[in-house]
mmCIF file with all atom_site columns, N, CA and C in Angstrom:
data_model
loop_
_atom_site.group_PDB
_atom_site.id
_atom_site.type_symbol
_atom_site.label_atom_id
_atom_site.label_alt_id
_atom_site.label_comp_id
_atom_site.label_asym_id
_atom_site.label_entity_id
_atom_site.label_seq_id
_atom_site.pdbx_PDB_ins_code
_atom_site.Cartn_x
_atom_site.Cartn_y
_atom_site.Cartn_z
_atom_site.occupancy
_atom_site.B_iso_or_equiv
_atom_site.pdbx_formal_charge
_atom_site.auth_seq_id
_atom_site.auth_comp_id
_atom_site.auth_asym_id
_atom_site.auth_atom_id
_atom_site.pdbx_PDB_model_num
ATOM 1   N N  . MET A 1 1  ? 0.840  -1.187 0.000   1.00 0.00 ? 1  MET A N  1
ATOM 2   C CA . MET A 1 1  ? 0.000  0.000  0.000   1.00 0.00 ? 1  MET A CA 1
ATOM 3   C C  . MET A 1 1  ? 0.885  1.251  0.000   1.00 0.00 ? 1  MET A C  1
ATOM 4   N N  . ASP A 1 2  ? 0.519  2.221  -0.782  1.00 0.00 ? 2  ASP A N  1
ATOM 5   C CA . ASP A 1 2  ? 1.304  3.453  -0.876  1.00 0.00 ? 2  ASP A CA 1
ATOM 6   C C  . ASP A 1 2  ? 1.149  4.305  0.372   1.00 0.00 ? 2  ASP A C  1
ATOM 7   N N  . SER A 1 3  ? 2.230  4.903  0.791   1.00 0.00 ? 3  SER A N  1
ATOM 8   C CA . SER A 1 3  ? 2.203  5.826  1.912   1.00 0.00 ? 3  SER A CA 1
ATOM 9   C C  . SER A 1 3  ? 1.878  7.221  1.406   1.00 0.00 ? 3  SER A C  1
ATOM 10  N N  . LYS A 1 4  ? 0.905  7.856  1.999   1.00 0.00 ? 4  LYS A N  1
ATOM 11  C CA . LYS A 1 4  ? 0.517  9.208  1.587   1.00 0.00 ? 4  LYS A CA 1
ATOM 12  C C  . LYS A 1 4  ? 1.593  10.236 1.927   1.00 0.00 ? 4  LYS A C  1
ATOM 13  N N  . GLN A 1 5  ? 2.421  9.932  2.927   1.00 0.00 ? 5  GLN A N  1
ATOM 14  C CA . GLN A 1 5  ? 3.486  10.860 3.298   1.00 0.00 ? 5  GLN A CA 1
ATOM 15  C C  . GLN A 1 5  ? 4.660  10.779 2.332   1.00 0.00 ? 5  GLN A C  1
ATOM 16  N N  . ASN A 1 6  ? 4.793  9.690  1.639   1.00 0.00 ? 6  ASN A N  1
ATOM 17  C CA . ASN A 1 6  ? 5.958  9.473  0.796   1.00 0.00 ? 6  ASN A CA 1
ATOM 18  C C  . ASN A 1 6  ? 5.626  9.790  -0.660  1.00 0.00 ? 6  ASN A C  1
ATOM 19  N N  . VAL A 1 7  ? 5.208  11.036 -0.911  1.00 0.00 ? 7  VAL A N  1
ATOM 20  C CA . VAL A 1 7  ? 4.760  11.398 -2.253  1.00 0.00 ? 7  VAL A CA 1
ATOM 21  C C  . VAL A 1 7  ? 5.921  11.571 -3.229  1.00 0.00 ? 7  VAL A C  1
ATOM 22  N N  . GLY A 1 8  ? 7.136  11.632 -2.741  1.00 0.00 ? 8  GLY A N  1
ATOM 23  C CA . GLY A 1 8  ? 8.282  11.844 -3.606  1.00 0.00 ? 8  GLY A CA 1
ATOM 24  C C  . GLY A 1 8  ? 8.701  10.616 -4.389  1.00 0.00 ? 8  GLY A C  1
ATOM 25  N N  . SER A 1 9  ? 8.359  9.433  -3.914  1.00 0.00 ? 9  SER A N  1
ATOM 26  C CA . SER A 1 9  ? 8.757  8.233  -4.645  1.00 0.00 ? 9  SER A CA 1
ATOM 27  C C  . SER A 1 9  ? 7.601  7.250  -4.716  1.00 0.00 ? 9  SER A C  1
ATOM 28  N N  . PRO A 1 10 ? 6.873  7.296  -5.796  1.00 0.00 ? 10 PRO A N  1
ATOM 29  C CA . PRO A 1 10 ? 5.761  6.368  -5.977  1.00 0.00 ? 10 PRO A CA 1
ATOM 30  C C  . PRO A 1 10 ? 6.239  4.913  -5.967  1.00 0.00 ? 10 PRO A C  1
ATOM 31  N N  . ASP A 1 11 ? 5.356  4.018  -5.660  1.00 0.00 ? 11 ASP A N  1
ATOM 32  C CA . ASP A 1 11 ? 5.652  2.594  -5.683  1.00 0.00 ? 11 ASP A CA 1
ATOM 33  C C  . ASP A 1 11 ? 6.249  2.261  -7.054  1.00 0.00 ? 11 ASP A C  1
ATOM 34  N N  . ARG A 1 12 ? 7.388  1.626  -7.074  1.00 0.00 ? 12 ARG A N  1
ATOM 35  C CA . ARG A 1 12 ? 8.095  1.378  -8.332  1.00 0.00 ? 12 ARG A CA 1
ATOM 36  C C  . ARG A 1 12 ? 7.560  0.186  -9.121  1.00 0.00 ? 12 ARG A C  1
ATOM 37  N N  . ASP A 1 13 ? 6.709  -0.642 -8.521  1.00 0.00 ? 13 ASP A N  1
ATOM 38  C CA . ASP A 1 13 ? 6.219  -1.839 -9.198  1.00 0.00 ? 13 ASP A CA 1
ATOM 39  C C  . ASP A 1 13 ? 4.799  -1.698 -9.736  1.00 0.00 ? 13 ASP A C  1
ATOM 40  N N  . ARG A 1 14 ? 4.049  -0.793 -9.159  1.00 0.00 ? 14 ARG A N  1
ATOM 41  C CA . ARG A 1 14 ? 2.635  -0.647 -9.499  1.00 0.00 ? 14 ARG A CA 1
ATOM 42  C C  . ARG A 1 14 ? 2.294  0.808  -9.783  1.00 0.00 ? 14 ARG A C  1
ATOM 43  N N  . ILE A 1 15 ? 1.304  1.008  -10.627 1.00 0.00 ? 15 ILE A N  1
ATOM 44  C CA . ILE A 1 15 ? 0.831  2.353  -10.944 1.00 0.00 ? 15 ILE A CA 1
ATOM 45  C C  . ILE A 1 15 ? -0.591 2.487  -10.416 1.00 0.00 ? 15 ILE A C  1
ATOM 46  N N  . ASN A 1 16 ? -0.805 3.469  -9.558  1.00 0.00 ? 16 ASN A N  1
ATOM 47  C CA . ASN A 1 16 ? -2.143 3.731  -9.026  1.00 0.00 ? 16 ASN A CA 1
ATOM 48  C C  . ASN A 1 16 ? -2.667 4.996  -9.693  1.00 0.00 ? 16 ASN A C  1
ATOM 49  N N  . VAL A 1 17 ? -3.515 4.826  -10.712 1.00 0.00 ? 17 VAL A N  1
ATOM 50  C CA . VAL A 1 17 ? -4.019 5.985  -11.456 1.00 0.00 ? 17 VAL A CA 1
ATOM 51  C C  . VAL A 1 17 ? -5.039 6.789  -10.663 1.00 0.00 ? 17 VAL A C  1
ATOM 52  N N  . ASN A 1 18 ? -5.401 6.309  -9.474  1.00 0.00 ? 18 ASN A N  1
ATOM 53  C CA . ASN A 1 18 ? -6.320 7.060  -8.622  1.00 0.00 ? 18 ASN A CA 1
ATOM 54  C C  . ASN A 1 18 ? -5.595 8.064  -7.739  1.00 0.00 ? 18 ASN A C  1
ATOM 55  N N  . GLU A 1 19 ? -4.269 8.025  -7.744  1.00 0.00 ? 19 GLU A N  1
ATOM 56  C CA . GLU A 1 19 ? -3.455 8.992  -7.001  1.00 0.00 ? 19 GLU A CA 1
ATOM 57  C C  . GLU A 1 19 ? -2.883 9.989  -7.997  1.00 0.00 ? 19 GLU A C  1
ATOM 58  N N  . ASP A 1 20 ? -3.252 11.252 -7.836  1.00 0.00 ? 20 ASP A N  1
ATOM 59  C CA . ASP A 1 20 ? -2.853 12.271 -8.797  1.00 0.00 ? 20 ASP A CA 1
ATOM 60  C C  . ASP A 1 20 ? -1.342 12.365 -8.960  1.00 0.00 ? 20 ASP A C  1
ATOM 61  N N  . TYR A 1 21 ? -0.599 12.294 -7.836  1.00 0.00 ? 21 TYR A N  1
ATOM 62  C CA . TYR A 1 21 ? 0.860  12.418 -7.944  1.00 0.00 ? 21 TYR A CA 1
ATOM 63  C C  . TYR A 1 21 ? 1.467  11.242 -8.703  1.00 0.00 ? 21 TYR A C  1
ATOM 64  N N  . GLU A 1 22 ? 0.884  10.057 -8.587  1.00 0.00 ? 22 GLU A N  1
ATOM 65  C CA . GLU A 1 22 ? 1.393  8.912  -9.343  1.00 0.00 ? 22 GLU A CA 1
ATOM 66  C C  . GLU A 1 22 ? 1.041  9.046  -10.815 1.00 0.00 ? 22 GLU A C  1
ATOM 67  N N  . LEU A 1 23 ? -0.163 9.510  -11.084 1.00 0.00 ? 23 LEU A N  1
ATOM 68  C CA . LEU A 1 23 ? -0.582 9.733  -12.463 1.00 0.00 ? 23 LEU A CA 1
ATOM 69  C C  . LEU A 1 23 ? 0.367  10.716 -13.144 1.00 0.00 ? 23 LEU A C  1
ATOM 70  N N  . GLN A 1 24 ? 0.690  11.776 -12.447 1.00 0.00 ? 24 GLN A N  1
ATOM 71  C CA . GLN A 1 24 ? 1.621  12.770 -12.989 1.00 0.00 ? 24 GLN A CA 1
ATOM 72  C C  . GLN A 1 24 ? 3.011  12.173 -13.174 1.00 0.00 ? 24 GLN A C  1
ATOM 73  N N  . TYR A 1 25 ? 3.509  11.488 -12.156 1.00 0.00 ? 25 TYR A N  1
ATOM 74  C CA . TYR A 1 25 ? 4.852  10.911 -12.209 1.00 0.00 ? 25 TYR A CA 1
ATOM 75  C C  . TYR A 1 25 ? 4.999  9.943  -13.385 1.00 0.00 ? 25 TYR A C  1
ATOM 76  N N  . TRP A 1 26 ? 4.089  8.972  -13.467 1.00 0.00 ? 26 TRP A N  1
ATOM 77  C CA . TRP A 1 26 ? 4.223  7.931  -14.488 1.00 0.00 ? 26 TRP A CA 1
ATOM 78  C C  . TRP A 1 26 ? 3.926  8.455  -15.886 1.00 0.00 ? 26 TRP A C  1
ATOM 79  N N  . SER A 1 27 ? 2.989  9.383  -16.033 1.00 0.00 ? 27 SER A N  1
ATOM 80  C CA . SER A 1 27 ? 2.732  9.920  -17.375 1.00 0.00 ? 27 SER A CA 1
ATOM 81  C C  . SER A 1 27 ? 3.944  10.699 -17.879 1.00 0.00 ? 27 SER A C  1
ATOM 82  N N  . GLU A 1 28 ? 4.618  11.421 -16.976 1.00 0.00 ? 28 GLU A N  1
ATOM 83  C CA . GLU A 1 28 ? 5.848  12.123 -17.367 1.00 0.00 ? 28 GLU A CA 1
ATOM 84  C C  . GLU A 1 28 ? 6.973  11.133 -17.640 1.00 0.00 ? 28 GLU A C  1
ATOM 85  N N  . LYS A 1 29 ? 7.101  10.120 -16.812 1.00 0.00 ? 29 LYS A N  1
ATOM 86  C CA . LYS A 1 29 ? 8.168  9.125  -16.994 1.00 0.00 ? 29 LYS A CA 1
ATOM 87  C C  . LYS A 1 29 ? 8.036  8.405  -18.333 1.00 0.00 ? 29 LYS A C  1
ATOM 88  N N  . PHE A 1 30 ? 6.807  8.066  -18.705 1.00 0.00 ? 30 PHE A N  1
ATOM 89  C CA . PHE A 1 30 ? 6.585  7.361  -19.970 1.00 0.00 ? 30 PHE A CA 1
ATOM 90  C C  . PHE A 1 30 ? 6.345  8.315  -21.135 1.00 0.00 ? 30 PHE A C  1
ATOM 91  N N  . ASN A 1 31 ? 6.289  9.614  -20.843 1.00 0.00 ? 31 ASN A N  1
ATOM 92  C CA . ASN A 1 31 ? 6.073  10.639 -21.862 1.00 0.00 ? 31 ASN A CA 1
ATOM 93  C C  . ASN A 1 31 ? 4.765  10.412 -22.634 1.00 0.00 ? 31 ASN A C  1
ATOM 94  N N  . VAL A 1 32 ? 3.698  10.182 -21.867 1.00 0.00 ? 32 VAL A N  1
ATOM 95  C CA . VAL A 1 32 ? 2.363  9.990  -22.437 1.00 0.00 ? 32 VAL A CA 1
ATOM 96  C C  . VAL A 1 32 ? 1.367  10.846 -21.658 1.00 0.00 ? 32 VAL A C  1
ATOM 97  N N  . SER A 1 33 ? 0.198  11.053 -22.235 1.00 0.00 ? 33 SER A N  1
ATOM 98  C CA . SER A 1 33 ? -0.841 11.797 -21.526 1.00 0.00 ? 33 SER A CA 1
ATOM 99  C C  . SER A 1 33 ? -1.391 10.956 -20.382 1.00 0.00 ? 33 SER A C  1
ATOM 100 N N  . ARG A 1 34 ? -2.032 11.635 -19.449 1.00 0.00 ? 34 ARG A N  1
ATOM 101 C CA . ARG A 1 34 ? -2.648 10.918 -18.327 1.00 0.00 ? 34 ARG A CA 1
ATOM 102 C C  . ARG A 1 34 ? -3.719 9.953  -18.825 1.00 0.00 ? 34 ARG A C  1
ATOM 103 N N  . ASN A 1 35 ? -4.484 10.365 -19.839 1.00 0.00 ? 35 ASN A N  1
ATOM 104 C CA . ASN A 1 35 ? -5.519 9.488  -20.377 1.00 0.00 ? 35 ASN A CA 1
ATOM 105 C C  . ASN A 1 35 ? -4.923 8.254  -21.031 1.00 0.00 ? 35 ASN A C  1
ATOM 106 N N  . ARG A 1 36 ? -3.799 8.427  -21.729 1.00 0.00 ? 36 ARG A N  1
ATOM 107 C CA . ARG A 1 36 ? -3.121 7.289  -22.363 1.00 0.00 ? 36 ARG A CA 1
ATOM 108 C C  . ARG A 1 36 ? -2.613 6.325  -21.284 1.00 0.00 ? 36 ARG A C  1
ATOM 109 N N  . LEU A 1 37 ? -2.096 6.872  -20.203 1.00 0.00 ? 37 LEU A N  1
ATOM 110 C CA . LEU A 1 37 ? -1.615 6.042  -19.100 1.00 0.00 ? 37 LEU A CA 1
ATOM 111 C C  . LEU A 1 37 ? -2.776 5.254  -18.485 1.00 0.00 ? 37 LEU A C  1
ATOM 112 N N  . LYS A 1 38 ? -3.887 5.929  -18.258 1.00 0.00 ? 38 LYS A N  1
ATOM 113 C CA . LYS A 1 38 ? -5.069 5.251  -17.701 1.00 0.00 ? 38 LYS A CA 1
ATOM 114 C C  . LYS A 1 38 ? -5.538 4.137  -18.635 1.00 0.00 ? 38 LYS A C  1
ATOM 115 N N  . GLU A 1 39 ? -5.516 4.408  -19.930 1.00 0.00 ? 39 GLU A N  1
ATOM 116 C CA . GLU A 1 39 ? -5.914 3.418  -20.933 1.00 0.00 ? 39 GLU A CA 1
ATOM 117 C C  . GLU A 1 39 ? -4.995 2.189  -20.854 1.00 0.00 ? 39 GLU A C  1
ATOM 118 N N  . ALA A 1 40 ? -3.707 2.423  -20.725 1.00 0.00 ? 40 ALA A N  1
ATOM 119 C CA . ALA A 1 40 ? -2.746 1.322  -20.638 1.00 0.00 ? 40 ALA A CA 1
ATOM 120 C C  . ALA A 1 40 ? -2.985 0.492  -19.375 1.00 0.00 ? 40 ALA A C  1
ATOM 121 N N  . VAL A 1 41 ? -3.193 1.164  -18.238 1.00 0.00 ? 41 VAL A N  1
ATOM 122 C CA . VAL A 1 41 ? -3.444 0.454  -16.980 1.00 0.00 ? 41 VAL A CA 1
ATOM 123 C C  . VAL A 1 41 ? -4.734 -0.351 -17.078 1.00 0.00 ? 41 VAL A C  1
ATOM 124 N N  . GLN A 1 42 ? -5.737 0.221  -17.719 1.00 0.00 ? 42 GLN A N  1
ATOM 125 C CA . GLN A 1 42 ? -7.002 -0.500 -17.873 1.00 0.00 ? 42 GLN A CA 1
ATOM 126 C C  . GLN A 1 42 ? -6.816 -1.736 -18.762 1.00 0.00 ? 42 GLN A C  1
ATOM 127 N N  . ALA A 1 43 ? -5.944 -1.624 -19.750 1.00 0.00 ? 43 ALA A N  1
ATOM 128 C CA . ALA A 1 43 ? -5.731 -2.729 -20.686 1.00 0.00 ? 43 ALA A CA 1
ATOM 129 C C  . ALA A 1 43 ? -4.899 -3.863 -20.091 1.00 0.00 ? 43 ALA A C  1
ATOM 130 N N  . VAL A 1 44 ? -3.834 -3.526 -19.332 1.00 0.00 ? 44 VAL A N  1
ATOM 131 C CA . VAL A 1 44 ? -2.904 -4.565 -18.891 1.00 0.00 ? 44 VAL A CA 1
ATOM 132 C C  . VAL A 1 44 ? -2.725 -4.678 -17.385 1.00 0.00 ? 44 VAL A C  1
ATOM 133 N N  . GLY A 1 45 ? -3.346 -3.777 -16.621 1.00 0.00 ? 45 GLY A N  1
ATOM 134 C CA . GLY A 1 45 ? -3.205 -3.836 -15.174 1.00 0.00 ? 45 GLY A CA 1
ATOM 135 C C  . GLY A 1 45 ? -2.208 -2.806 -14.670 1.00 0.00 ? 45 GLY A C  1
ATOM 136 N N  . THR A 1 46 ? -1.883 -2.889 -13.387 1.00 0.00 ? 46 THR A N  1
ATOM 137 C CA . THR A 1 46 ? -1.097 -1.843 -12.739 1.00 0.00 ? 46 THR A CA 1
ATOM 138 C C  . THR A 1 46 ? 0.408  -2.100 -12.723 1.00 0.00 ? 46 THR A C  1
ATOM 139 N N  . SER A 1 47 ? 0.850  -3.213 -13.241 1.00 0.00 ? 47 SER A N  1
ATOM 140 C CA . SER A 1 47 ? 2.282  -3.516 -13.253 1.00 0.00 ? 47 SER A CA 1
ATOM 141 C C  . SER A 1 47 ? 3.029  -2.529 -14.153 1.00 0.00 ? 47 SER A C  1
ATOM 142 N N  . VAL A 1 48 ? 4.058  -1.887 -13.588 1.00 0.00 ? 48 VAL A N  1
ATOM 143 C CA . VAL A 1 48 ? 4.845  -0.920 -14.359 1.00 0.00 ? 48 VAL A CA 1
ATOM 144 C C  . VAL A 1 48 ? 5.432  -1.580 -15.603 1.00 0.00 ? 48 VAL A C  1
ATOM 145 N N  . LYS A 1 49 ? 5.953  -2.785 -15.436 1.00 0.00 ? 49 LYS A N  1
ATOM 146 C CA . LYS A 1 49 ? 6.561  -3.501 -16.561 1.00 0.00 ? 49 LYS A CA 1
ATOM 147 C C  . LYS A 1 49 ? 5.539  -3.755 -17.679 1.00 0.00 ? 49 LYS A C  1
ATOM 148 N N  . ASP A 1 50 ? 4.348  -4.216 -17.314 1.00 0.00 ? 50 ASP A N  1
ATOM 149 C CA . ASP A 1 50 ? 3.314  -4.497 -18.309 1.00 0.00 ? 50 ASP A CA 1
ATOM 150 C C  . ASP A 1 50 ? 2.852  -3.226 -19.007 1.00 0.00 ? 50 ASP A C  1
ATOM 151 N N  . VAL A 1 51 ? 2.691  -2.154 -18.235 1.00 0.00 ? 51 VAL A N  1
ATOM 152 C CA . VAL A 1 51 ? 2.266  -0.879 -18.821 1.00 0.00 ? 51 VAL A CA 1
ATOM 153 C C  . VAL A 1 51 ? 3.328  -0.361 -19.789 1.00 0.00 ? 51 VAL A C  1
ATOM 154 N N  . GLN A 1 52 ? 4.586  -0.463 -19.388 1.00 0.00 ? 52 GLN A N  1
ATOM 155 C CA . GLN A 1 52 ? 5.661  -0.004 -20.257 1.00 0.00 ? 52 GLN A CA 1
ATOM 156 C C  . GLN A 1 52 ? 5.686  -0.792 -21.562 1.00 0.00 ? 52 GLN A C  1
ATOM 157 N N  . GLU A 1 53 ? 5.537  -2.090 -21.479 1.00 0.00 ? 53 GLU A N  1
ATOM 158 C CA . GLU A 1 53 ? 5.500  -2.937 -22.688 1.00 0.00 ? 53 GLU A CA 1
ATOM 159 C C  . GLU A 1 53 ? 4.315  -2.556 -23.572 1.00 0.00 ? 53 GLU A C  1
ATOM 160 N N  . TYR A 1 54 ? 3.167  -2.321 -22.962 1.00 0.00 ? 54 TYR A N  1
ATOM 161 C CA . TYR A 1 54 ? 1.973  -1.936 -23.707 1.00 0.00 ? 54 TYR A CA 1
ATOM 162 C C  . TYR A 1 54 ? 2.199  -0.618 -24.443 1.00 0.00 ? 54 TYR A C  1
ATOM 163 N N  . LEU A 1 55 ? 2.780  0.354  -23.744 1.00 0.00 ? 55 LEU A N  1
ATOM 164 C CA . LEU A 1 55 ? 2.994  1.673  -24.342 1.00 0.00 ? 55 LEU A CA 1
ATOM 165 C C  . LEU A 1 55 ? 4.064  1.636  -25.426 1.00 0.00 ? 55 LEU A C  1
ATOM 166 N N  . ASN A 1 56 ? 4.969  0.682  -25.367 1.00 0.00 ? 56 ASN A N  1
ATOM 167 C CA . ASN A 1 56 ? 6.039  0.590  -26.361 1.00 0.00 ? 56 ASN A CA 1
ATOM 168 C C  . ASN A 1 56 ? 5.619  -0.168 -27.621 1.00 0.00 ? 56 ASN A C  1
ATOM 169 N N  . LYS A 1 57 ? 4.403  -0.709 -27.634 1.00 0.00 ? 57 LYS A N  1
ATOM 170 C CA . LYS A 1 57 ? 3.942  -1.456 -28.812 1.00 0.00 ? 57 LYS A CA 1
ATOM 171 C C  . LYS A 1 57 ? 3.608  -0.515 -29.949 1.00 0.00 ? 57 LYS A C  1
#
């Protein structure tokens, strides 16, 4: 479970699109829009590895 106090480093294995700071972090990291990130998570789940593979297709 993500700690609300530790907003500087999101969980490195999972993406929680319901947390605004994670949505911002991961969309910037993958250089995609927030909606594209949400679409990827909906398609393959919250695993960072799976989302990255999906976005690289």
